[in-house]
Coordinates of C-alpha atoms in Angstrom, one line a residue:
Chain A
T1 CA 140.7 38.4 -7.6
L2 CA 139.2 41.8 -6.7
R3 CA 141.4 44.4 -5.0
L4 CA 139.9 47.3 -3.0
I5 CA 140.8 50.5 -4.9
Y6 CA 138.7 53.3 -3.5
T7 CA 136.9 53.6 -0.2
T8 CA 135.0 56.5 1.4
T9 CA 135.2 57.5 5.1
A10 CA 131.6 56.4 5.4
A11 CA 132.7 52.8 5.2
W12 CA 135.1 53.2 8.1
K13 CA 132.4 54.6 10.5
K14 CA 130.7 52.0 12.6
N15 CA 126.9 51.8 11.9
V16 CA 125.7 52.2 15.5
A17 CA 122.0 51.6 14.7
A18 CA 122.5 48.4 12.8
S19 CA 124.4 46.7 15.6
G20 CA 121.3 46.5 17.8
P21 CA 121.0 47.1 21.6
E22 CA 124.2 47.0 23.6
K23 CA 125.3 43.4 24.4
Y24 CA 126.9 42.6 27.8
T25 CA 129.1 39.6 28.2
E26 CA 128.8 37.4 31.3
A27 CA 132.3 38.4 32.4
F28 CA 131.2 42.1 32.3
I29 CA 128.1 41.5 34.4
K30 CA 130.2 39.4 37.0
K31 CA 132.7 42.3 37.3
Q32 CA 129.8 44.7 37.8
I33 CA 128.4 42.6 40.6
E34 CA 131.8 42.4 42.4
E35 CA 132.2 46.2 42.1
F36 CA 128.7 46.6 43.5
N37 CA 129.3 44.5 46.5
L38 CA 132.6 46.2 47.2
G39 CA 131.0 49.6 46.8
K40 CA 128.2 48.5 49.2
R41 CA 130.8 47.7 51.9
H42 CA 132.6 51.0 51.4
L43 CA 129.3 52.9 51.6
A44 CA 128.4 51.1 54.8
N45 CA 131.8 52.0 56.2
M46 CA 131.3 55.7 55.2
M47 CA 128.0 55.9 56.9
G48 CA 129.3 54.2 60.0
E49 CA 127.1 51.2 59.8
D50 CA 127.7 47.4 59.8
P51 CA 128.8 46.3 56.2
E52 CA 127.3 42.8 56.8
T53 CA 123.7 44.0 57.4
F54 CA 123.5 46.8 54.9
T55 CA 120.2 46.4 53.0
Q56 CA 119.1 48.0 49.7
E57 CA 116.9 50.5 51.5
D58 CA 119.9 51.6 53.6
I59 CA 121.8 52.0 50.3
D60 CA 119.0 54.2 48.8
R61 CA 118.9 56.4 52.0
A62 CA 122.7 56.8 52.0
I63 CA 122.8 57.8 48.3
A64 CA 119.9 60.3 48.8
Y65 CA 121.9 61.8 51.7
L66 CA 125.3 61.9 50.0
F67 CA 124.0 63.1 46.6
P68 CA 120.9 65.2 47.1
S69 CA 119.1 65.9 43.9
G70 CA 116.1 68.2 43.1
L71 CA 115.2 66.5 39.8
F72 CA 111.6 65.6 39.5
D73 CA 111.9 62.3 37.6
K74 CA 113.0 59.6 40.1
R75 CA 114.7 57.7 37.3
A76 CA 117.1 60.6 36.6
R77 CA 118.4 60.8 40.2
P78 CA 121.6 59.1 41.3
M79 CA 120.9 55.4 42.1
M80 CA 122.9 52.4 43.2
K81 CA 121.2 49.1 42.6
H82 CA 122.2 45.5 42.0
P83 CA 123.5 45.1 38.4
T84 CA 120.7 42.6 37.5
E85 CA 118.2 45.4 38.1
I86 CA 120.1 47.9 36.0
F87 CA 121.3 45.8 33.0
P88 CA 118.3 44.1 31.4
E89 CA 118.4 40.4 31.0
Q90 CA 119.6 39.4 27.6
R91 CA 119.8 36.2 25.7
K92 CA 123.1 34.5 25.2
I93 CA 124.3 34.1 21.7
Q94 CA 122.1 31.6 19.8
W95 CA 124.6 30.1 17.4
G96 CA 127.8 28.1 17.7
E97 CA 131.2 28.8 16.3
D98 CA 130.3 27.4 12.9
G99 CA 127.4 29.8 12.6
R100 CA 124.8 27.1 12.9
P101 CA 122.0 28.1 15.4
F102 CA 121.3 25.8 18.4
H103 CA 117.5 26.0 18.4
F104 CA 115.6 24.3 15.5
L105 CA 113.2 27.2 15.3
F106 CA 115.8 30.0 15.2
Y107 CA 114.9 31.1 11.7
T108 CA 111.3 31.8 12.6
G109 CA 112.5 34.9 14.4
K110 CA 110.5 34.2 17.6
Q111 CA 112.0 30.9 18.6
S112 CA 111.0 30.8 22.3
Y113 CA 107.4 31.8 21.5
Y114 CA 106.9 29.1 18.8
S115 CA 108.6 26.5 20.9
L116 CA 106.2 27.4 23.7
M117 CA 103.3 27.0 21.4
H118 CA 104.6 23.6 20.2
D119 CA 105.0 22.4 23.8
T120 CA 101.5 23.6 24.8
Y121 CA 100.0 21.9 21.8
E122 CA 101.9 18.7 22.7
K123 CA 100.2 18.8 26.1
L124 CA 96.8 19.3 24.5
L125 CA 97.4 16.2 22.3
N126 CA 98.4 14.2 25.4
V127 CA 95.2 15.2 27.1
Q128 CA 93.2 14.2 24.1
K129 CA 95.0 10.8 23.9
H130 CA 94.2 10.3 27.6
Q131 CA 90.6 11.2 27.0
D132 CA 90.4 8.7 24.2
Q133 CA 91.9 6.0 26.3
L134 CA 89.4 6.6 29.0
A135 CA 86.6 6.5 26.5
A136 CA 87.9 3.3 25.0
Q137 CA 87.9 1.7 28.5
D138 CA 84.3 3.1 29.0
L139 CA 85.4 4.9 32.2
P140 CA 83.7 8.3 32.9
P141 CA 86.0 11.3 32.3
Q142 CA 87.4 13.0 35.4
K143 CA 85.4 16.2 36.0
E144 CA 87.5 17.8 38.8
K145 CA 87.7 21.3 37.3
K146 CA 90.5 23.5 38.7
N147 CA 88.9 26.6 40.2
L148 CA 89.8 29.5 37.9
V149 CA 88.4 32.1 40.2
G150 CA 91.5 32.9 42.3
S151 CA 94.0 32.9 39.4
R152 CA 94.8 35.0 36.4
W153 CA 96.9 34.3 33.4
L154 CA 100.3 36.0 32.9
T155 CA 100.1 39.5 31.4
K156 CA 101.9 40.2 28.1
T157 CA 104.8 42.0 29.8
E158 CA 105.3 39.1 32.2
L159 CA 105.3 36.6 29.3
E160 CA 107.8 38.8 27.4
E161 CA 110.1 38.8 30.4
M162 CA 109.8 35.1 30.7
L163 CA 110.6 34.4 27.1
L164 CA 113.1 37.3 26.7
E165 CA 111.5 38.1 23.4
K166 CA 109.1 40.7 22.1
L167 CA 105.5 39.5 21.5
S168 CA 102.7 41.0 19.5
D169 CA 99.1 41.3 21.0
D170 CA 97.9 38.7 18.5
D171 CA 100.6 36.2 19.6
Y172 CA 99.8 36.7 23.2
S173 CA 96.0 36.3 22.7
R174 CA 96.6 33.1 20.7
F175 CA 98.7 31.7 23.5
I176 CA 96.1 32.5 26.1
Q177 CA 93.4 30.9 23.9
L178 CA 95.4 27.7 23.7
L179 CA 95.8 27.7 27.5
Q180 CA 92.1 28.2 28.0
K181 CA 91.4 25.4 25.6
L182 CA 93.7 23.1 27.6
V183 CA 92.1 24.0 30.9
M184 CA 88.5 23.6 29.6
M185 CA 89.0 20.0 28.5
P186 CA 87.7 17.4 31.0
C187 CA 91.0 15.7 31.7
G188 CA 93.0 18.9 31.8
N189 CA 94.1 18.3 35.4
I190 CA 96.9 16.0 34.2
E191 CA 98.9 19.0 32.9
E192 CA 98.2 21.1 36.1
N193 CA 102.0 21.6 36.8
Y194 CA 102.5 22.9 33.3
I195 CA 99.6 25.3 33.5
K196 CA 100.7 26.6 37.0
K197 CA 103.7 28.1 35.4
F198 CA 101.5 30.5 33.5
S199 CA 99.0 31.5 36.1
R200 CA 99.2 33.9 39.0
E201 CA 97.1 34.1 42.2
I202 CA 94.9 37.2 42.8
S203 CA 94.6 37.9 46.6
A204 CA 91.3 39.2 47.9
Q205 CA 90.9 43.0 47.7
L206 CA 89.7 43.8 51.2
Q207 CA 92.7 42.6 53.1
K208 CA 94.6 45.8 52.5
V209 CA 92.1 48.2 54.0
V210 CA 91.9 48.8 57.8
I211 CA 88.5 49.8 59.0
E212 CA 88.8 52.4 61.9
P213 CA 86.8 51.8 65.1
L214 CA 84.0 54.1 66.1
K215 CA 84.8 57.3 68.2
Y216 CA 82.6 58.7 70.9
D217 CA 82.2 62.4 71.5
E218 CA 81.2 64.3 74.7
Q219 CA 77.5 63.3 74.8
G220 CA 78.3 59.7 74.1
V221 CA 77.1 59.8 70.5
A222 CA 79.2 57.5 68.2
F223 CA 80.7 59.2 65.1
S224 CA 83.3 58.5 62.4
T225 CA 85.1 60.6 59.8
G226 CA 85.9 60.0 56.2
E227 CA 87.7 61.8 53.4
G228 CA 86.8 61.8 49.8
A229 CA 88.0 63.3 46.5
R230 CA 86.6 63.5 43.0
K231 CA 88.2 65.5 40.1
T232 CA 89.5 68.6 42.0
S233 CA 87.1 68.5 45.0
R234 CA 88.2 67.4 48.5
A235 CA 85.6 66.6 51.2
T236 CA 85.8 65.7 54.9
V237 CA 82.7 64.2 56.5
T238 CA 81.7 63.3 60.1
V239 CA 78.8 60.9 60.3
Y240 CA 77.0 60.9 63.7
D241 CA 74.8 58.1 65.0
N242 CA 71.3 58.5 66.5
G243 CA 70.4 61.3 64.1
T244 CA 67.4 62.4 62.1
G245 CA 69.0 62.5 58.6
K246 CA 70.0 66.2 58.7
I247 CA 72.9 67.0 56.4
T248 CA 75.0 70.2 56.7
V249 CA 77.6 71.2 54.1
N250 CA 80.1 74.0 54.8
G251 CA 77.7 75.3 57.5
I252 CA 74.8 75.5 55.0
D253 CA 71.8 73.2 54.8
V254 CA 71.9 70.6 52.0
L255 CA 68.8 71.9 50.3
H256 CA 70.4 75.3 49.9
Y257 CA 73.8 74.1 48.9
F258 CA 72.8 71.5 46.4
P259 CA 69.6 72.8 44.6
V260 CA 69.9 70.1 42.0
L261 CA 68.1 66.8 42.7
Q262 CA 70.9 64.6 41.2
D263 CA 73.5 65.8 43.7
R264 CA 71.2 65.2 46.7
E265 CA 70.5 61.7 45.3
Q266 CA 74.2 61.1 45.2
L267 CA 74.6 62.2 48.9
L268 CA 71.8 59.8 49.9
F269 CA 73.1 56.9 47.8
P270 CA 75.3 55.2 50.6
F271 CA 72.6 55.6 53.2
Q272 CA 69.9 54.2 50.9
F273 CA 72.1 51.3 50.0
L274 CA 72.6 50.3 53.6
D275 CA 68.9 51.1 54.5
R276 CA 70.0 53.8 57.1
V277 CA 68.3 56.8 55.6
G278 CA 67.0 58.7 58.6
K279 CA 69.4 57.3 61.2
H280 CA 72.5 59.3 60.7
D281 CA 73.4 63.0 60.9
M282 CA 76.1 64.3 58.6
V283 CA 78.4 67.4 58.8
C284 CA 80.7 68.0 55.8
T285 CA 83.2 70.4 54.6
V286 CA 84.0 70.5 50.9
S287 CA 86.2 72.7 48.7
G288 CA 87.2 72.9 45.0
G289 CA 85.6 71.5 41.9
G290 CA 82.1 72.0 40.6
R291 CA 78.7 70.9 41.9
S292 CA 78.7 67.4 40.6
S293 CA 82.3 66.6 41.7
Q294 CA 81.7 68.1 45.2
A295 CA 78.7 65.8 45.5
G296 CA 80.8 62.8 44.4
A297 CA 83.5 63.7 46.9
I298 CA 81.0 63.8 49.7
R299 CA 79.5 60.5 48.6
L300 CA 82.9 58.8 48.7
A301 CA 83.7 60.4 52.1
S302 CA 80.4 59.3 53.7
A303 CA 80.7 55.8 52.3
K304 CA 84.2 55.6 53.9
A305 CA 82.8 56.9 57.2
L306 CA 79.9 54.5 57.2
R307 CA 82.3 51.5 57.0
S308 CA 82.9 51.8 60.7
F309 CA 79.2 51.4 61.5
V310 CA 78.6 48.4 59.3
T311 CA 79.5 44.6 59.1
E312 CA 82.3 43.3 56.8
K313 CA 79.9 41.7 54.4
E314 CA 78.1 45.0 53.9
V315 CA 81.4 46.8 53.4
E316 CA 82.2 44.2 50.7
S317 CA 78.8 44.8 49.1
M318 CA 79.4 48.6 49.2
R319 CA 82.7 48.0 47.4
Q320 CA 81.0 45.9 44.7
A321 CA 78.4 48.7 44.2
G322 CA 81.2 51.0 43.4
L323 CA 80.8 53.3 46.4
L324 CA 84.3 52.9 47.9
T325 CA 86.4 53.3 44.8
V326 CA 88.1 56.7 44.1
D327 CA 87.0 57.8 40.6
P328 CA 90.2 58.3 38.7
R329 CA 88.6 60.3 35.8
V330 CA 90.0 63.8 35.6
K331 CA 89.9 66.5 32.9
E332 CA 92.1 65.5 29.9
R333 CA 94.7 68.0 29.0
K334 CA 94.6 70.1 25.9
K335 CA 97.1 69.1 23.3
P336 CA 99.1 71.5 21.0
G337 CA 97.8 71.6 17.5
Q338 CA 94.3 70.8 18.6
E339 CA 91.6 73.0 19.9
G340 CA 90.8 70.9 22.9
A341 CA 91.6 67.5 24.3
R342 CA 90.1 65.7 21.4
R343 CA 88.6 68.3 19.1
K344 CA 90.8 69.2 16.2
F345 CA 90.8 72.6 14.4
T346 CA 88.4 73.0 11.6
W347 CA 89.8 71.3 8.5
K348 CA 90.1 73.8 5.6
K349 CA 90.7 72.4 2.2
R350 CA 92.8 75.5 1.2
Chain B
M1 CA 74.3 51.4 10.3
A2 CA 77.8 50.0 11.1
A3 CA 78.8 46.5 10.1
P4 CA 79.5 44.4 13.3
S5 CA 82.3 41.8 13.4
A6 CA 82.9 38.6 15.4
A7 CA 85.1 39.0 18.4
G8 CA 88.1 37.2 17.0
L9 CA 87.9 39.1 13.7
G10 CA 87.8 42.4 15.6
R11 CA 90.9 41.6 17.6
R12 CA 92.8 40.5 14.5
L13 CA 91.7 43.7 12.8
R14 CA 92.9 45.8 15.7
A15 CA 96.3 44.2 15.7
W16 CA 96.5 44.2 11.9
L17 CA 96.1 48.0 11.4
P18 CA 99.3 49.2 13.0
R19 CA 98.9 52.9 12.5
L20 CA 95.6 53.1 14.2
T21 CA 96.6 53.3 17.9
Q22 CA 93.9 53.1 20.6
V23 CA 92.3 56.5 20.9
R24 CA 89.4 55.5 23.2
W25 CA 91.0 54.7 26.5
T26 CA 89.9 54.8 30.1
R27 CA 91.7 55.9 33.3
Y28 CA 90.8 52.6 34.9
N29 CA 92.9 49.5 34.6
P30 CA 91.2 47.0 32.1
S31 CA 90.8 44.5 35.0
F32 CA 88.3 46.7 36.8
L33 CA 84.7 45.5 36.6
E34 CA 81.4 47.4 36.3
P35 CA 79.6 48.2 39.7
E36 CA 76.4 46.4 40.5
V37 CA 74.0 48.9 42.2
N38 CA 70.9 46.8 42.8
K39 CA 70.9 46.2 46.6
E40 CA 68.4 43.3 46.3
L41 CA 71.1 41.1 44.8
Y42 CA 73.3 41.6 47.9
R43 CA 70.4 40.7 50.3
K44 CA 70.0 37.2 48.9
P45 CA 71.4 34.5 51.3
W46 CA 74.1 32.3 49.9
D47 CA 72.0 29.1 49.4
E48 CA 69.4 30.7 47.1
L49 CA 72.0 31.7 44.4
S50 CA 72.4 29.4 41.4
E51 CA 75.9 28.1 40.5
E52 CA 76.6 30.7 37.9
E53 CA 75.8 33.5 40.2
K54 CA 78.0 32.0 42.9
E55 CA 80.9 31.8 40.5
K56 CA 80.3 35.3 39.4
Q57 CA 80.2 36.5 43.0
E58 CA 83.5 34.8 43.8
L59 CA 85.1 36.4 40.8
R60 CA 83.8 39.8 41.8
A61 CA 85.1 39.4 45.3
L62 CA 88.7 39.3 43.9
Q63 CA 88.6 41.9 41.2
P64 CA 88.7 45.6 41.7
I65 CA 85.5 47.5 40.8
K66 CA 85.0 50.9 39.1
A67 CA 83.4 53.8 40.9
A68 CA 79.6 54.2 40.4
P69 CA 79.0 57.1 38.0
P70 CA 77.0 60.2 39.3
S71 CA 74.0 59.4 37.1
V72 CA 73.4 56.1 38.8
S73 CA 71.8 55.6 42.2
C74 CA 70.2 52.7 44.1
S75 CA 66.9 54.6 44.7
V76 CA 63.7 53.3 43.1
F77 CA 63.5 56.5 41.0
S78 CA 66.6 56.0 39.0
D79 CA 66.0 54.0 35.8
P80 CA 68.8 53.3 33.4
M81 CA 66.5 53.8 30.3
I82 CA 65.3 57.1 31.6
S83 CA 68.9 58.3 32.3
K84 CA 70.0 57.2 28.8
F85 CA 67.1 59.1 27.3
T86 CA 67.8 62.2 29.4
N87 CA 71.5 62.1 28.3
M88 CA 70.4 61.9 24.6
M89 CA 68.0 64.9 25.1
M90 CA 70.8 66.9 26.7
K91 CA 72.3 69.8 24.7
N92 CA 75.8 71.3 25.5
G93 CA 76.0 69.4 28.8
N94 CA 73.0 71.0 30.4
K95 CA 71.9 68.0 32.4
V96 CA 69.8 70.1 34.8
L97 CA 67.6 71.3 31.9
A98 CA 67.3 67.8 30.4
R99 CA 66.3 66.3 33.7
S100 CA 63.7 68.9 34.4
L101 CA 62.2 68.4 30.8
M102 CA 62.1 64.7 31.5
A103 CA 60.3 65.2 34.8
Q104 CA 57.8 67.6 33.2
T105 CA 57.2 65.1 30.4
L106 CA 56.4 62.3 32.9
E107 CA 54.2 64.7 34.9
A108 CA 52.3 65.7 31.7
I109 CA 51.8 62.0 30.8
K110 CA 50.4 61.3 34.3
R111 CA 48.1 64.3 34.1
K112 CA 46.7 63.3 30.7
Q113 CA 46.2 59.7 31.8
L114 CA 44.5 60.8 35.0
E115 CA 42.1 63.1 33.0
K116 CA 41.2 60.1 30.8
Y117 CA 40.8 57.9 33.8
H118 CA 38.4 60.2 35.6
K119 CA 36.3 60.7 32.4
A120 CA 36.1 57.0 31.5
P121 CA 33.2 54.8 32.5
E122 CA 33.7 52.2 35.3
D123 CA 34.4 49.1 33.2
E124 CA 37.1 50.8 31.2
K125 CA 38.9 52.4 34.2
E126 CA 41.1 49.3 34.8
K127 CA 42.4 49.3 31.2
I128 CA 43.9 52.8 31.4
E129 CA 47.6 52.8 32.4
C130 CA 48.5 55.6 34.7
N131 CA 52.1 54.8 35.6
P132 CA 54.3 57.1 33.4
Y133 CA 57.3 54.8 33.7
V134 CA 55.3 51.8 32.3
I135 CA 54.0 54.0 29.5
F136 CA 57.6 55.2 28.6
H137 CA 59.0 51.7 28.5
Q138 CA 56.1 50.3 26.5
A139 CA 56.2 53.1 24.1
L140 CA 60.0 52.7 23.5
K141 CA 59.5 49.0 23.1
N142 CA 56.8 49.6 20.4
C143 CA 59.1 52.0 18.6
Q144 CA 62.0 49.6 18.3
P145 CA 62.6 48.3 14.8
I146 CA 63.4 44.6 14.5
I147 CA 65.4 44.7 11.3
G148 CA 67.5 47.5 9.8
L149 CA 69.3 48.4 6.6
S150 CA 73.0 48.5 6.0
N151 CA 74.9 49.9 3.1
I152 CA 77.0 47.2 1.4
T153 CA 79.1 48.0 -1.7
K154 CA 79.4 45.2 -4.1
G155 CA 80.7 45.5 -7.7
G156 CA 80.7 49.3 -7.6
K157 CA 77.0 49.6 -6.6
T158 CA 75.8 50.3 -3.0
Y159 CA 72.9 48.2 -1.9
Q160 CA 70.6 48.6 1.1
V161 CA 70.8 45.1 2.7
P162 CA 68.4 44.0 5.5
V163 CA 70.3 43.2 8.6
P164 CA 69.3 42.0 12.1
L165 CA 69.9 44.7 14.7
K166 CA 71.4 44.3 18.2
D167 CA 69.4 45.3 21.3
N168 CA 71.5 48.4 21.9
R169 CA 71.1 49.6 18.4
K170 CA 67.3 49.1 18.5
R171 CA 67.0 51.1 21.8
F172 CA 69.2 53.8 20.4
L173 CA 67.2 54.1 17.2
A174 CA 63.9 54.2 19.0
M175 CA 65.1 57.0 21.3
K176 CA 66.8 58.9 18.5
W177 CA 63.6 58.9 16.4
L178 CA 61.5 60.1 19.3
I179 CA 63.8 63.0 20.0
T180 CA 64.3 64.1 16.4
E181 CA 60.5 63.9 15.8
C182 CA 59.8 66.0 18.9
R183 CA 62.4 68.6 17.9
E184 CA 61.4 69.1 14.3
N185 CA 57.7 68.4 13.7
K186 CA 56.1 70.7 16.2
H187 CA 54.5 74.1 16.4
R188 CA 57.0 76.8 17.1
R189 CA 55.5 77.8 20.5
M190 CA 54.8 74.2 21.7
L191 CA 57.2 73.1 24.5
M192 CA 59.2 69.9 24.4
P193 CA 57.5 68.1 27.4
E194 CA 54.1 68.5 25.9
K195 CA 55.1 67.3 22.5
L196 CA 57.1 64.4 24.0
S197 CA 54.2 63.3 26.1
Q198 CA 51.9 63.4 23.1
E199 CA 54.3 61.3 21.0
L200 CA 54.8 58.8 23.9
L201 CA 51.1 58.3 24.4
L202 CA 50.6 57.8 20.6
A203 CA 53.5 55.3 20.5
F204 CA 52.1 53.5 23.6
N205 CA 48.9 52.9 21.5
N206 CA 50.9 51.9 18.4
E207 CA 49.9 55.0 16.5
G208 CA 51.8 58.2 15.5
P209 CA 54.7 59.2 13.2
I210 CA 57.4 57.2 14.9
I211 CA 55.5 53.9 14.6
K212 CA 54.9 54.8 10.9
K213 CA 58.6 55.4 10.4
K214 CA 59.3 52.0 11.9
H215 CA 56.8 50.3 9.6
V216 CA 58.3 52.1 6.6
L217 CA 61.8 50.8 7.6
H218 CA 60.3 47.2 7.9
K219 CA 58.7 47.5 4.4
M220 CA 62.0 48.7 2.9
A221 CA 63.7 45.7 4.4
E222 CA 61.0 43.4 3.1
A223 CA 61.3 45.0 -0.3
N224 CA 65.1 44.5 -0.4
R225 CA 64.9 40.9 0.7
A226 CA 66.6 39.8 -2.5
Y227 CA 69.9 41.3 -1.3
A228 CA 69.8 39.6 2.1
H229 CA 72.5 37.1 1.0
F230 CA 75.0 39.9 0.6
R231 CA 75.4 40.0 4.3
W232 CA 78.4 38.0 5.5
W233 CA 78.1 38.3 9.3

């Protein structure tokens, strides 16, 4: 038998990094939820409101009032949320008392991912068997294809949340390829329920935007306003009806303000697209940025203003031509240790 | 000439090299689609579209779309090839100068062709092409090489292997050769538009130094035919 003779203090210290992320027991989470509910009622009492109908938004407002904080990062400010939002979901312990794991794929390391792949492949084989049966009975295969247009597959983060396991990009793309293969097969509709778990609906884009009605000024001429931005420029534009195509920028005629042809082309782009070149007058104010970004800002503002004059289909076609999206490209910051945003200092061998 | 790879291989390679993080990124979400500026496509009534186009339109109705860049417009005068060529001619971001040079080049081509037109006898007048845009496109098409060479190292030695080129690469090479030719082989006092118009007219008639360069490249590829089996893609 071996007897422990000499130990160092290093052996007594707990290796924090090796124990992995903090594990919460179920009892702990339950206690936290109870404390949260109790605290919610106390808070409602303090604020003089009804404890029964105290929603999360009321909690946020109350906390912001009682503990005002000037910190810039919202995540650093005091917050009171339900414990399921604060403590991340974790897996329960995967092995029994004898140390033997429950799942047969535990030793692969990514047990839920591989079991998912196995399940999906099983469905694929089912579909193939069904196809073979139909072919053996000489019946034509069912061709009702599910419309893929309104749906998208789960993103990698969503899949990670579902499986409670980290995935690599390669794993994720393999899984999506398998799903695509399953859907593309003629008799894929049998497994529709299974596939629905992994797809999300995309709602149409236009529903969020409200188009303002036309306004009328003193002489009865219809006009509408729009605001646009590009890089650092900000532009406001009023488009008048029954015009001759005259454009005024900051009180100056467009030919004098934008001597470059490219900028004037950009200003005319929305009107040309809708075939309304000589029909509208435009008065704009623009500030900030350079010549190209000011032109881009005015283009966006005029496209937004023209939405009120035009049918919904034309608005949709303007959106698909890229006239109504705000250009998010801005100047990239300079990084330390480099000369510019991307350019590095000259490399000198010695 | 870079070695292209199949889509799956590329994706595997990207995930495989862990230290190379993505440096080229966009401010847009990857789900954003490219804008379609041609207004004729939006004027077509629903019934005339083929099935593919209908599906594509339905997809586009649901996805967000990127903003149109400032170099693109729906007017008849904006041509994607001409904009690409202007951008390649541009130095230090001076787009104004590049555009004016391009405009002067097209004007010079038109003038030369009109001179020829007025001097020519009646029966040959129809054959002379006066539209500078048509001349530009045809000249570029004539300059595009069909096959290129790529350096492949096998057994310590580097061989020049003939390789089919993609459309983008062909267009890029044609434009690059045109611009380098005009910048280097000209008289010191000659201006760029004049030299460019000369080269374009020569290329339009399948003559000139750029066409010669293309033929030299084709001959080299033909000479190295033996190594063609070194290519694995």
